[in-house]
PDB file of C-alpha atoms and ligand atoms in Angstrom:
ATOM      1  CA  UNK A   1       0.315   0.520  -0.119  1.00 79.00           C
ATOM      2  CA  UNK A   2       1.634   2.939  -1.180  1.00 83.00           C
ATOM      3  CA  UNK A   3       1.873   6.067   1.871  1.00 84.00           C
ATOM      4  CA  UNK A   4      -0.869   8.336   0.496  1.00 85.00           C
ATOM      5  CA  UNK A   5      -3.464   4.879   0.321  1.00 87.00           C
ATOM      6  CA  UNK A   6      -2.032   4.446   4.106  1.00 90.00           C
ATOM      7  CA  UNK A   7      -3.303   8.206   5.070  1.00 89.00           C
ATOM      8  CA  UNK A   8      -6.824   7.518   2.759  1.00 92.00           C
ATOM      9  CA  UNK A   9      -7.208   4.928   4.536  1.00 94.00           C
ATOM     10  CA  UNK A  10      -7.241   6.033   8.355  1.00 92.00           C
ATOM     11  CA  UNK A  11      -9.264   9.109   7.490  1.00 91.00           C
ATOM     12  CA  UNK A  12     -12.122   7.078   6.094  1.00 93.00           C
ATOM     13  CA  UNK A  13     -11.572   4.404   9.289  1.00 96.00           C
ATOM     14  CA  UNK A  14     -13.803   7.198  11.482  1.00 93.00           C
ATOM     15  CA  UNK A  15     -16.537   7.042   8.737  1.00 93.00           C
ATOM     16  CA  UNK A  16     -18.061   9.455  10.759  1.00 90.00           C
ATOM     17  CA  UNK A  17     -16.240  12.068   9.396  1.00 84.00           C
ATOM     18  CA  UNK A  18     -17.928  11.193   5.800  1.00 86.00           C
ATOM     19  CA  UNK A  19     -21.154  10.558   7.193  1.00 88.00           C
ATOM     20  CA  UNK A  20     -22.155  13.473   8.739  1.00 82.00           C
ATOM     21  CA  UNK A  21     -22.721  14.796   5.306  1.00 72.00           C
ATOM     22  CA  UNK A  22     -25.793  12.417   4.148  1.00 82.00           C
ATOM     23  CA  UNK A  23     -27.111  15.065   2.233  1.00 90.00           C
ATOM     24  CA  UNK A  24     -24.911  15.012  -0.395  1.00 93.00           C
ATOM     25  CA  UNK A  25     -24.591  10.732  -0.535  1.00 94.00           C
ATOM     26  CA  UNK A  26     -28.335  11.254  -1.104  1.00 95.00           C
ATOM     27  CA  UNK A  27     -27.951  12.930  -4.083  1.00 97.00           C
ATOM     28  CA  UNK A  28     -25.382  10.865  -5.006  1.00 97.00           C
ATOM     29  CA  UNK A  29     -27.745   7.642  -4.622  1.00 98.00           C
ATOM     30  CA  UNK A  30     -30.899   9.441  -6.540  1.00 98.00           C
ATOM     31  CA  UNK A  31     -28.252  11.007  -9.207  1.00 98.00           C
ATOM     32  CA  UNK A  32     -27.336   7.554 -10.293  1.00 98.00           C
ATOM     33  CA  UNK A  33     -30.609   5.589 -10.371  1.00 98.00           C
ATOM     34  CA  UNK A  34     -31.705   8.096 -12.070  1.00 98.00           C
ATOM     35  CA  UNK A  35     -29.234   8.287 -15.182  1.00 98.00           C
ATOM     36  CA  UNK A  36     -29.228   4.040 -14.833  1.00 98.00           C
ATOM     37  CA  UNK A  37     -33.935   4.136 -14.738  1.00 97.00           C
ATOM     38  CA  UNK A  38     -34.332   1.421 -16.933  1.00 97.00           C
ATOM     39  CA  UNK A  39     -31.153  -0.701 -17.137  1.00 98.00           C
ATOM     40  CA  UNK A  40     -30.942  -4.228 -16.056  1.00 98.00           C
ATOM     41  CA  UNK A  41     -26.965  -4.848 -15.446  1.00 98.00           C
ATOM     42  CA  UNK A  42     -24.976  -8.369 -15.483  1.00 98.00           C
ATOM     43  CA  UNK A  43     -22.001  -7.398 -13.215  1.00 98.00           C
ATOM     44  CA  UNK A  44     -21.695  -3.482 -11.361  1.00 98.00           C
ATOM     45  CA  UNK A  45     -18.980  -2.552  -9.991  1.00 98.00           C
ATOM     46  CA  UNK A  46     -18.750  -0.190  -7.442  1.00 98.00           C
ATOM     47  CA  UNK A  47     -15.163   1.571  -6.761  1.00 98.00           C
ATOM     48  CA  UNK A  48     -15.243   3.182  -3.965  1.00 98.00           C
ATOM     49  CA  UNK A  49     -18.265   1.471  -2.629  1.00 98.00           C
ATOM     50  CA  UNK A  50     -18.438   3.798   0.780  1.00 97.00           C
ATOM     51  CA  UNK A  51     -21.162   2.106   2.797  1.00 97.00           C
ATOM     52  CA  UNK A  52     -22.901   0.581  -0.184  1.00 97.00           C
ATOM     53  CA  UNK A  53     -25.753   2.986  -0.213  1.00 97.00           C
ATOM     54  CA  UNK A  54     -25.406   4.147  -3.714  1.00 98.00           C
ATOM     55  CA  UNK A  55     -25.476   0.963  -5.294  1.00 98.00           C
ATOM     56  CA  UNK A  56     -26.788  -1.529  -2.857  1.00 98.00           C
ATOM     57  CA  UNK A  57     -30.432  -0.634  -4.513  1.00 97.00           C
ATOM     58  CA  UNK A  58     -29.460  -1.359  -7.900  1.00 98.00           C
ATOM     59  CA  UNK A  59     -29.645  -5.280  -6.433  1.00 98.00           C
ATOM     60  CA  UNK A  60     -32.799  -5.932  -7.951  1.00 97.00           C
ATOM     61  CA  UNK A  61     -31.527  -4.811 -10.995  1.00 98.00           C
ATOM     62  CA  UNK A  62     -27.766  -6.349 -11.258  1.00 98.00           C
ATOM     63  CA  UNK A  63     -27.107  -9.987 -11.399  1.00 98.00           C
ATOM     64  CA  UNK A  64     -24.028  -8.783  -9.672  1.00 98.00           C
ATOM     65  CA  UNK A  65     -22.258  -6.273  -7.712  1.00 98.00           C
ATOM     66  CA  UNK A  66     -18.859  -6.578  -6.695  1.00 98.00           C
ATOM     67  CA  UNK A  67     -18.318  -3.638  -3.575  1.00 98.00           C
ATOM     68  CA  UNK A  68     -14.622  -2.034  -3.298  1.00 98.00           C
ATOM     69  CA  UNK A  69     -13.078  -0.153  -0.403  1.00 98.00           C
ATOM     70  CA  UNK A  70     -10.316   0.328   1.439  1.00 98.00           C
ATOM     71  CA  UNK A  71     -11.662   0.895   4.809  1.00 98.00           C
ATOM     72  CA  UNK A  72     -13.123  -1.299   6.752  1.00 98.00           C
ATOM     73  CA  UNK A  73     -15.236   0.398   8.972  1.00 97.00           C
ATOM     74  CA  UNK A  74     -16.994   1.883   5.713  1.00 97.00           C
ATOM     75  CA  UNK A  75     -17.376  -1.866   4.125  1.00 98.00           C
ATOM     76  CA  UNK A  76     -19.115  -3.140   7.353  1.00 98.00           C
ATOM     77  CA  UNK A  77     -22.066  -0.701   7.398  1.00 97.00           C
ATOM     78  CA  UNK A  78     -23.000  -1.938   4.031  1.00 97.00           C
ATOM     79  CA  UNK A  79     -22.189  -5.472   4.062  1.00 97.00           C
ATOM     80  CA  UNK A  80     -25.251  -4.846   7.035  1.00 97.00           C
ATOM     81  CA  UNK A  81     -26.849  -3.172   4.527  1.00 96.00           C
ATOM     82  CA  UNK A  82     -27.460  -6.037   2.212  1.00 98.00           C
ATOM     83  CA  UNK A  83     -31.100  -7.459   2.323  1.00 97.00           C
ATOM     84  CA  UNK A  84     -30.431 -10.900   2.983  1.00 96.00           C
ATOM     85  CA  UNK A  85     -31.475 -11.993   0.380  1.00 97.00           C
ATOM     86  CA  UNK A  86     -29.064 -10.669  -2.873  1.00 98.00           C
ATOM     87  CA  UNK A  87     -25.563 -11.276  -0.434  1.00 97.00           C
ATOM     88  CA  UNK A  88     -25.208 -14.172  -2.594  1.00 97.00           C
ATOM     89  CA  UNK A  89     -25.065 -11.932  -5.553  1.00 98.00           C
ATOM     90  CA  UNK A  90     -22.272  -9.285  -4.007  1.00 98.00           C
ATOM     91  CA  UNK A  91     -18.895  -9.167  -3.700  1.00 98.00           C
ATOM     92  CA  UNK A  92     -17.070  -7.176  -0.669  1.00 98.00           C
ATOM     93  CA  UNK A  93     -13.783  -6.613  -1.235  1.00 98.00           C
ATOM     94  CA  UNK A  94     -11.472  -4.252   1.119  1.00 98.00           C
ATOM     95  CA  UNK A  95      -8.285  -3.402  -0.938  1.00 97.00           C
ATOM     96  CA  UNK A  96      -6.675  -0.960  -1.928  1.00 97.00           C
ATOM     97  CA  UNK A  97      -8.119  -0.783  -5.693  1.00 98.00           C
ATOM     98  CA  UNK A  98      -4.830  -0.206  -7.158  1.00 96.00           C
ATOM     99  CA  UNK A  99      -3.639  -3.270  -6.032  1.00 96.00           C
ATOM    100  CA  UNK A 100      -6.822  -5.458  -6.980  1.00 97.00           C
ATOM    101  CA  UNK A 101      -6.378  -7.441 -10.832  1.00 97.00           C
ATOM    102  CA  UNK A 102      -9.629  -7.670 -11.684  1.00 97.00           C
ATOM    103  CA  UNK A 103     -10.853  -9.325 -15.053  1.00 96.00           C
ATOM    104  CA  UNK A 104     -10.736  -6.532 -18.018  1.00 97.00           C
ATOM    105  CA  UNK A 105     -13.316  -6.026 -20.089  1.00 97.00           C
ATOM    106  CA  UNK A 106     -16.507  -7.270 -17.756  1.00 97.00           C
ATOM    107  CA  UNK A 107     -18.288  -4.961 -16.087  1.00 98.00           C
ATOM    108  CA  UNK A 108     -21.480  -2.521 -17.682  1.00 98.00           C
ATOM    109  CA  UNK A 109     -21.547  -0.570 -14.937  1.00 98.00           C
ATOM    110  CA  UNK A 110     -18.844   1.164 -13.267  1.00 98.00           C
ATOM    111  CA  UNK A 111     -19.794   3.658 -10.691  1.00 98.00           C
ATOM    112  CA  UNK A 112     -16.778   5.407  -9.099  1.00 98.00           C
ATOM    113  CA  UNK A 113     -17.926   8.705  -7.024  1.00 98.00           C
ATOM    114  CA  UNK A 114     -15.622  10.175  -4.098  1.00 96.00           C
ATOM    115  CA  UNK A 115     -11.910   8.707  -5.497  1.00 97.00           C
ATOM    116  CA  UNK A 116     -10.415  10.823  -7.980  1.00 97.00           C
ATOM    117  CA  UNK A 117      -9.451  13.568  -5.594  1.00 93.00           C
ATOM    118  CA  UNK A 118      -7.975  11.571  -3.212  1.00 94.00           C
ATOM    119  CA  UNK A 119      -5.688   9.157  -5.290  1.00 95.00           C
ATOM    120  CA  UNK A 120      -2.096   9.358  -6.180  1.00 93.00           C
ATOM    121  CA  UNK A 121      -2.600   9.553 -10.284  1.00 95.00           C
ATOM    122  CA  UNK A 122      -6.265  10.430 -11.494  1.00 97.00           C
ATOM    123  CA  UNK A 123      -5.374   9.242 -14.696  1.00 97.00           C
ATOM    124  CA  UNK A 124      -3.883   5.936 -13.806  1.00 97.00           C
ATOM    125  CA  UNK A 125      -7.224   5.168 -12.485  1.00 97.00           C
ATOM    126  CA  UNK A 126      -9.391   6.352 -15.430  1.00 98.00           C
ATOM    127  CA  UNK A 127      -6.998   3.613 -17.289  1.00 97.00           C
ATOM    128  CA  UNK A 128      -7.869   1.469 -14.589  1.00 98.00           C
ATOM    129  CA  UNK A 129     -10.971   1.734 -14.503  1.00 98.00           C
ATOM    130  CA  UNK A 130     -11.440   2.128 -18.227  1.00 97.00           C
ATOM    131  CA  UNK A 131      -9.605  -1.311 -18.818  1.00 97.00           C
ATOM    132  CA  UNK A 132     -12.316  -3.407 -16.530  1.00 98.00           C
ATOM    133  CA  UNK A 133     -15.666  -1.682 -18.111  1.00 98.00           C
ATOM    134  CA  UNK A 134     -17.155  -3.740 -21.324  1.00 97.00           C
ATOM    135  CA  UNK A 135     -17.947  -2.174 -24.707  1.00 97.00           C
ATOM    136  CA  UNK A 136     -21.000  -0.728 -24.856  1.00 97.00           C
ATOM    137  CA  UNK A 137     -20.301  -0.230 -20.777  1.00 98.00           C
ATOM    138  CA  UNK A 138     -21.600   2.905 -18.794  1.00 98.00           C
ATOM    139  CA  UNK A 139     -19.240   4.554 -16.227  1.00 98.00           C
ATOM    140  CA  UNK A 140     -20.035   6.543 -13.803  1.00 98.00           C
ATOM    141  CA  UNK A 141     -17.503   8.811 -12.328  1.00 98.00           C
ATOM    142  CA  UNK A 142     -18.035  12.302 -10.212  1.00 98.00           C
ATOM    143  CA  UNK A 143     -15.558  14.925 -10.954  1.00 98.00           C
ATOM    144  CA  UNK A 144     -15.700  18.395  -8.561  1.00 97.00           C
ATOM    145  CA  UNK A 145     -13.569  20.715 -11.088  1.00 98.00           C
ATOM    146  CA  UNK A 146     -10.750  22.452 -10.239  1.00 96.00           C
ATOM    147  CA  UNK A 147     -11.026  25.214 -12.766  1.00 97.00           C
ATOM    148  CA  UNK A 148     -15.129  26.874 -11.589  1.00 97.00           C
ATOM    149  CA  UNK A 149     -15.118  29.816 -10.251  1.00 95.00           C
ATOM    150  CA  UNK A 150     -17.305  28.125  -6.814  1.00 94.00           C
ATOM    151  CA  UNK A 151     -14.268  25.606  -6.228  1.00 93.00           C
ATOM    152  CA  UNK A 152     -11.628  29.094  -6.136  1.00 92.00           C
ATOM    153  CA  UNK A 153     -14.159  30.207  -3.280  1.00 90.00           C
ATOM    154  CA  UNK A 154     -13.467  26.748  -1.202  1.00 88.00           C
ATOM    155  CA  UNK A 155     -10.157  26.699  -2.372  1.00 87.00           C
ATOM    156  CA  UNK A 156      -9.933  29.911  -0.255  1.00 87.00           C
ATOM    157  CA  UNK A 157     -12.823  29.250   2.190  1.00 85.00           C
ATOM    158  CA  UNK A 158     -10.449  26.279   3.279  1.00 83.00           C
ATOM    159  CA  UNK A 159      -6.896  28.441   2.902  1.00 82.00           C
ATOM    160  CA  UNK A 160      -8.539  30.411   5.837  1.00 83.00           C
ATOM    161  CA  UNK A 161      -9.577  27.984   8.140  1.00 80.00           C
ATOM    162  CA  UNK A 162      -6.369  26.323   8.020  1.00 79.00           C
ATOM    163  CA  UNK A 163      -4.892  28.983   9.687  1.00 79.00           C
ATOM    164  CA  UNK A 164      -6.836  27.925  12.486  1.00 76.00           C
ATOM    165  CA  UNK A 165      -6.732  24.631  12.201  1.00 74.00           C
ATOM    166  CA  UNK A 166      -4.498  23.361  10.857  1.00 73.00           C
ATOM    167  CA  UNK A 167      -4.672  19.741   8.192  1.00 72.00           C
ATOM    168  CA  UNK A 168      -2.400  18.396   6.260  1.00 72.00           C
ATOM    169  CA  UNK A 169      -4.847  15.904   4.127  1.00 76.00           C
ATOM    170  CA  UNK A 170      -5.354  17.998   0.353  1.00 82.00           C
ATOM    171  CA  UNK A 171      -7.091  16.981  -2.438  1.00 87.00           C
ATOM    172  CA  UNK A 172      -6.771  16.553  -6.363  1.00 91.00           C
ATOM    173  CA  UNK A 173      -7.482  18.830  -8.073  1.00 94.00           C
ATOM    174  CA  UNK A 174      -8.990  18.133 -10.948  1.00 97.00           C
ATOM    175  CA  UNK A 175     -10.871  19.749 -13.889  1.00 97.00           C
ATOM    176  CA  UNK A 176     -14.236  18.969 -15.946  1.00 98.00           C
ATOM    177  CA  UNK A 177     -12.060  19.753 -19.197  1.00 98.00           C
ATOM    178  CA  UNK A 178      -9.092  16.773 -17.981  1.00 98.00           C
ATOM    179  CA  UNK A 179     -12.207  14.760 -17.604  1.00 98.00           C
ATOM    180  CA  UNK A 180     -13.722  14.387 -20.621  1.00 97.00           C
ATOM    181  CA  UNK A 181     -10.761  14.914 -22.826  1.00 97.00           C
ATOM    182  CA  UNK A 182      -8.887  11.931 -20.703  1.00 97.00           C
ATOM    183  CA  UNK A 183     -11.736  10.072 -20.722  1.00 96.00           C
ATOM    184  CA  UNK A 184     -12.617  10.963 -24.605  1.00 93.00           C
ATOM    185  CA  UNK A 185      -9.493  10.010 -25.245  1.00 94.00           C
ATOM    186  CA  UNK A 186     -10.568   6.313 -24.122  1.00 92.00           C
ATOM    187  CA  UNK A 187     -12.856   6.030 -26.993  1.00 90.00           C
ATOM    188  CA  UNK A 188     -15.889   6.947 -24.134  1.00 97.00           C
ATOM    189  CA  UNK A 189     -18.658   9.099 -25.001  1.00 97.00           C
ATOM    190  CA  UNK A 190     -20.052  11.489 -23.501  1.00 98.00           C
ATOM    191  CA  UNK A 191     -23.729  10.658 -22.747  1.00 98.00           C
ATOM    192  CA  UNK A 192     -24.444  12.896 -20.195  1.00 97.00           C
ATOM    193  CA  UNK A 193     -24.163  14.905 -16.425  1.00 98.00           C
ATOM    194  CA  UNK A 194     -25.276  16.360 -13.970  1.00 98.00           C
ATOM    195  CA  UNK A 195     -24.008  19.424 -11.465  1.00 98.00           C
ATOM    196  CA  UNK A 196     -24.937  20.935  -8.226  1.00 98.00           C
ATOM    197  CA  UNK A 197     -22.432  22.098  -5.304  1.00 96.00           C
ATOM    198  CA  UNK A 198     -21.454  20.194  -2.511  1.00 91.00           C
ATOM    199  CA  UNK A 199     -19.505  22.795  -0.325  1.00 81.00           C
ATOM    200  CA  UNK A 200     -22.195  25.685   1.830  1.00 82.00           C
ATOM    201  CA  UNK A 201     -18.659  27.253   2.323  1.00 80.00           C
ATOM    202  CA  UNK A 202     -18.497  28.795   6.150  1.00 75.00           C
ATOM    203  CA  UNK A 203     -22.638  28.449   5.950  1.00 78.00           C
ATOM    204  CA  UNK A 204     -22.829  24.017   6.147  1.00 79.00           C
ATOM    205  CA  UNK A 205     -23.082  24.362   9.926  1.00 80.00           C
ATOM    206  CA  UNK A 206     -26.002  26.460  10.313  1.00 84.00           C
ATOM    207  CA  UNK A 207     -28.178  24.563   7.450  1.00 88.00           C
ATOM    208  CA  UNK A 208     -29.443  20.173   8.982  1.00 90.00           C
ATOM    209  CA  UNK A 209     -28.280  17.771   6.580  1.00 91.00           C
ATOM    210  CA  UNK A 210     -32.708  18.166   5.534  1.00 93.00           C
ATOM    211  CA  UNK A 211     -32.367  21.829   5.268  1.00 94.00           C
ATOM    212  CA  UNK A 212     -29.350  21.948   2.688  1.00 94.00           C
ATOM    213  CA  UNK A 213     -30.758  19.463   0.964  1.00 96.00           C
ATOM    214  CA  UNK A 214     -33.630  21.267  -0.325  1.00 96.00           C
ATOM    215  CA  UNK A 215     -31.841  23.945  -0.605  1.00 95.00           C
ATOM    216  CA  UNK A 216     -29.910  21.718  -3.404  1.00 97.00           C
ATOM    217  CA  UNK A 217     -32.118  20.471  -5.602  1.00 98.00           C
ATOM    218  CA  UNK A 218     -34.551  23.792  -5.167  1.00 98.00           C
ATOM    219  CA  UNK A 219     -31.305  25.414  -6.676  1.00 97.00           C
ATOM    220  CA  UNK A 220     -30.073  22.763  -8.823  1.00 98.00           C
ATOM    221  CA  UNK A 221     -32.743  20.357  -9.079  1.00 98.00           C
ATOM    222  CA  UNK A 222     -32.300  17.124  -9.917  1.00 98.00           C
ATOM    223  CA  UNK A 223     -30.384  15.000 -13.135  1.00 98.00           C
ATOM    224  CA  UNK A 224     -34.217  14.575 -14.864  1.00 98.00           C
ATOM    225  CA  UNK A 225     -34.748  18.714 -14.166  1.00 98.00           C
ATOM    226  CA  UNK A 226     -31.976  20.238 -14.181  1.00 98.00           C
ATOM    227  CA  UNK A 227     -31.290  23.702 -13.422  1.00 98.00           C
ATOM    228  CA  UNK A 228     -28.711  26.480 -13.148  1.00 98.00           C
ATOM    229  CA  UNK A 229     -26.549  23.514 -14.037  1.00 98.00           C
ATOM    230  CA  UNK A 230     -22.957  26.230 -14.989  1.00 98.00           C
ATOM    231  CA  UNK A 231     -23.338  27.505 -11.642  1.00 97.00           C
ATOM    232  CA  UNK A 232     -22.532  24.087 -10.177  1.00 98.00           C
ATOM    233  CA  UNK A 233     -18.846  22.448  -9.948  1.00 97.00           C
ATOM    234  CA  UNK A 234     -19.140  19.211  -8.778  1.00 97.00           C
ATOM    235  CA  UNK A 235     -20.158  17.267 -11.776  1.00 98.00           C
ATOM    236  CA  UNK A 236     -21.851  13.321 -11.526  1.00 98.00           C
ATOM    237  CA  UNK A 237     -21.255  12.207 -15.559  1.00 98.00           C
ATOM    238  CA  UNK A 238     -22.598   9.405 -17.786  1.00 98.00           C
ATOM    239  CA  UNK A 239     -19.603   7.994 -20.539  1.00 98.00           C
ATOM    240  CA  UNK A 240     -20.612   5.380 -21.875  1.00 98.00           C
ATOM    241  CA  UNK A 241     -17.468   2.838 -23.835  1.00 97.00           C
ATOM    242  CA  UNK A 242     -17.916   2.716 -27.872  1.00 93.00           C
ATOM    243  CA  UNK A 243     -18.304  -1.008 -28.496  1.00 88.00           C
TER     244      UNK A 243
HETATM  245  C1  SAM B   1     -15.840   9.924  -0.566  1.00 65.29           C
HETATM  246  S1  SAM B   1     -15.516   8.148  -0.302  1.00 65.29           S
HETATM  247  C2  SAM B   1     -17.026   8.046  -1.083  1.00 65.29           C
HETATM  248  C3  SAM B   1     -17.927   7.216  -0.997  1.00 65.29           C
HETATM  249  C4  SAM B   1     -18.736   6.783  -2.070  1.00 65.29           C
HETATM  250  N1  SAM B   1     -18.481   6.986  -3.040  1.00 65.29           N
HETATM  251  C5  SAM B   1     -19.781   7.850  -2.096  1.00 65.29           C
HETATM  252  O1  SAM B   1     -19.791   9.262  -2.986  1.00 65.29           O
HETATM  253  O2  SAM B   1     -20.624   8.498  -1.054  1.00 65.29           O
HETATM  254  C6  SAM B   1     -13.805   7.906  -0.596  1.00 65.29           C
HETATM  255  C7  SAM B   1     -13.912   6.649  -0.518  1.00 65.29           C
HETATM  256  O3  SAM B   1     -13.219   6.117  -1.120  1.00 65.29           O
HETATM  257  C8  SAM B   1     -11.558   4.454  -0.964  1.00 65.29           C
HETATM  258  N2  SAM B   1     -11.285   5.158  -0.730  1.00 65.29           N
HETATM  259  C9  SAM B   1      -9.807   6.286  -1.183  1.00 65.29           C
HETATM  260  N3  SAM B   1      -8.611   5.558  -1.771  1.00 65.29           N
HETATM  261  C10 SAM B   1      -9.672   4.101  -1.811  1.00 65.29           C
HETATM  262  C11 SAM B   1      -8.277   2.927  -2.598  1.00 65.29           C
HETATM  263  N4  SAM B   1      -7.729   3.235  -3.216  1.00 65.29           N
HETATM  264  N5  SAM B   1      -8.909   1.755  -2.628  1.00 65.29           N
HETATM  265  C12 SAM B   1     -10.194   2.385  -2.518  1.00 65.29           C
HETATM  266  N6  SAM B   1     -11.050   2.532  -1.813  1.00 65.29           N
HETATM  267  C13 SAM B   1     -10.285   3.959  -1.710  1.00 65.29           C
HETATM  268  C14 SAM B   1     -12.556   5.743   1.167  1.00 65.29           C
HETATM  269  O4  SAM B   1     -12.222   4.468   2.066  1.00 65.29           O
HETATM  270  C15 SAM B   1     -13.712   6.270   0.893  1.00 65.29           C
HETATM  271  O5  SAM B   1     -14.968   5.425   1.882  1.00 65.29           O
END
């Protein structure tokens, strides 16, 4: 395991730190539901699965689901979330994704939300995922566009916050154009995207998760009826691999 992976693992073994912002998880889950509506899958990969909240609801439309996460505590929650009758078609792997030898061209849906910001190399991550995807397979990936004006505001806010509470962990800065160029050069076609803002800057503690969910939906709509998309820095994309 690389030093970066060890740090990330330690960070996410504390599940509460991430799950406090569960309105964001709800938005991600609904976006994936909308993007895949009416589709059935043979082999689904959720990397990183976290608690499985995003992909477990797809089990009634999938023959097999593989959940991978480096955090054993996230996967312990995922295991409890899987309905008893679906346990036999769910595989849970607690490992660093980059150390796994998974079968190439074998998944018809790969979901990758919340990982690009935490890996050593976003390019290596995308190359590996694309190699695992079947021709005609679907790839749903999330990224916060580092070149969006709202991302500059977030970074300014974090820098100010850092003056008071020193934090050593920093997120990768990946742009929208990097994602689009990289995936289009590996023979994937962009089908759709949904955008919103994940951060309430310094105002997050003023609102409950329920309130933040409602404010986000009122302003940005949802993946079926999106609004104000150019103001959203956080993208969830749906790409399709050419046959
Ligand atoms: C921000 S959470 C996202 C979880 C879920 N996909 C979601 O959208 O809510 C990031 C997750 O990535 C996992 N992770 C980070 N690096 C990883 C790696 N190299 N291999 C597997 N999992 C990793 C962490 O343990 C954590 O659960």
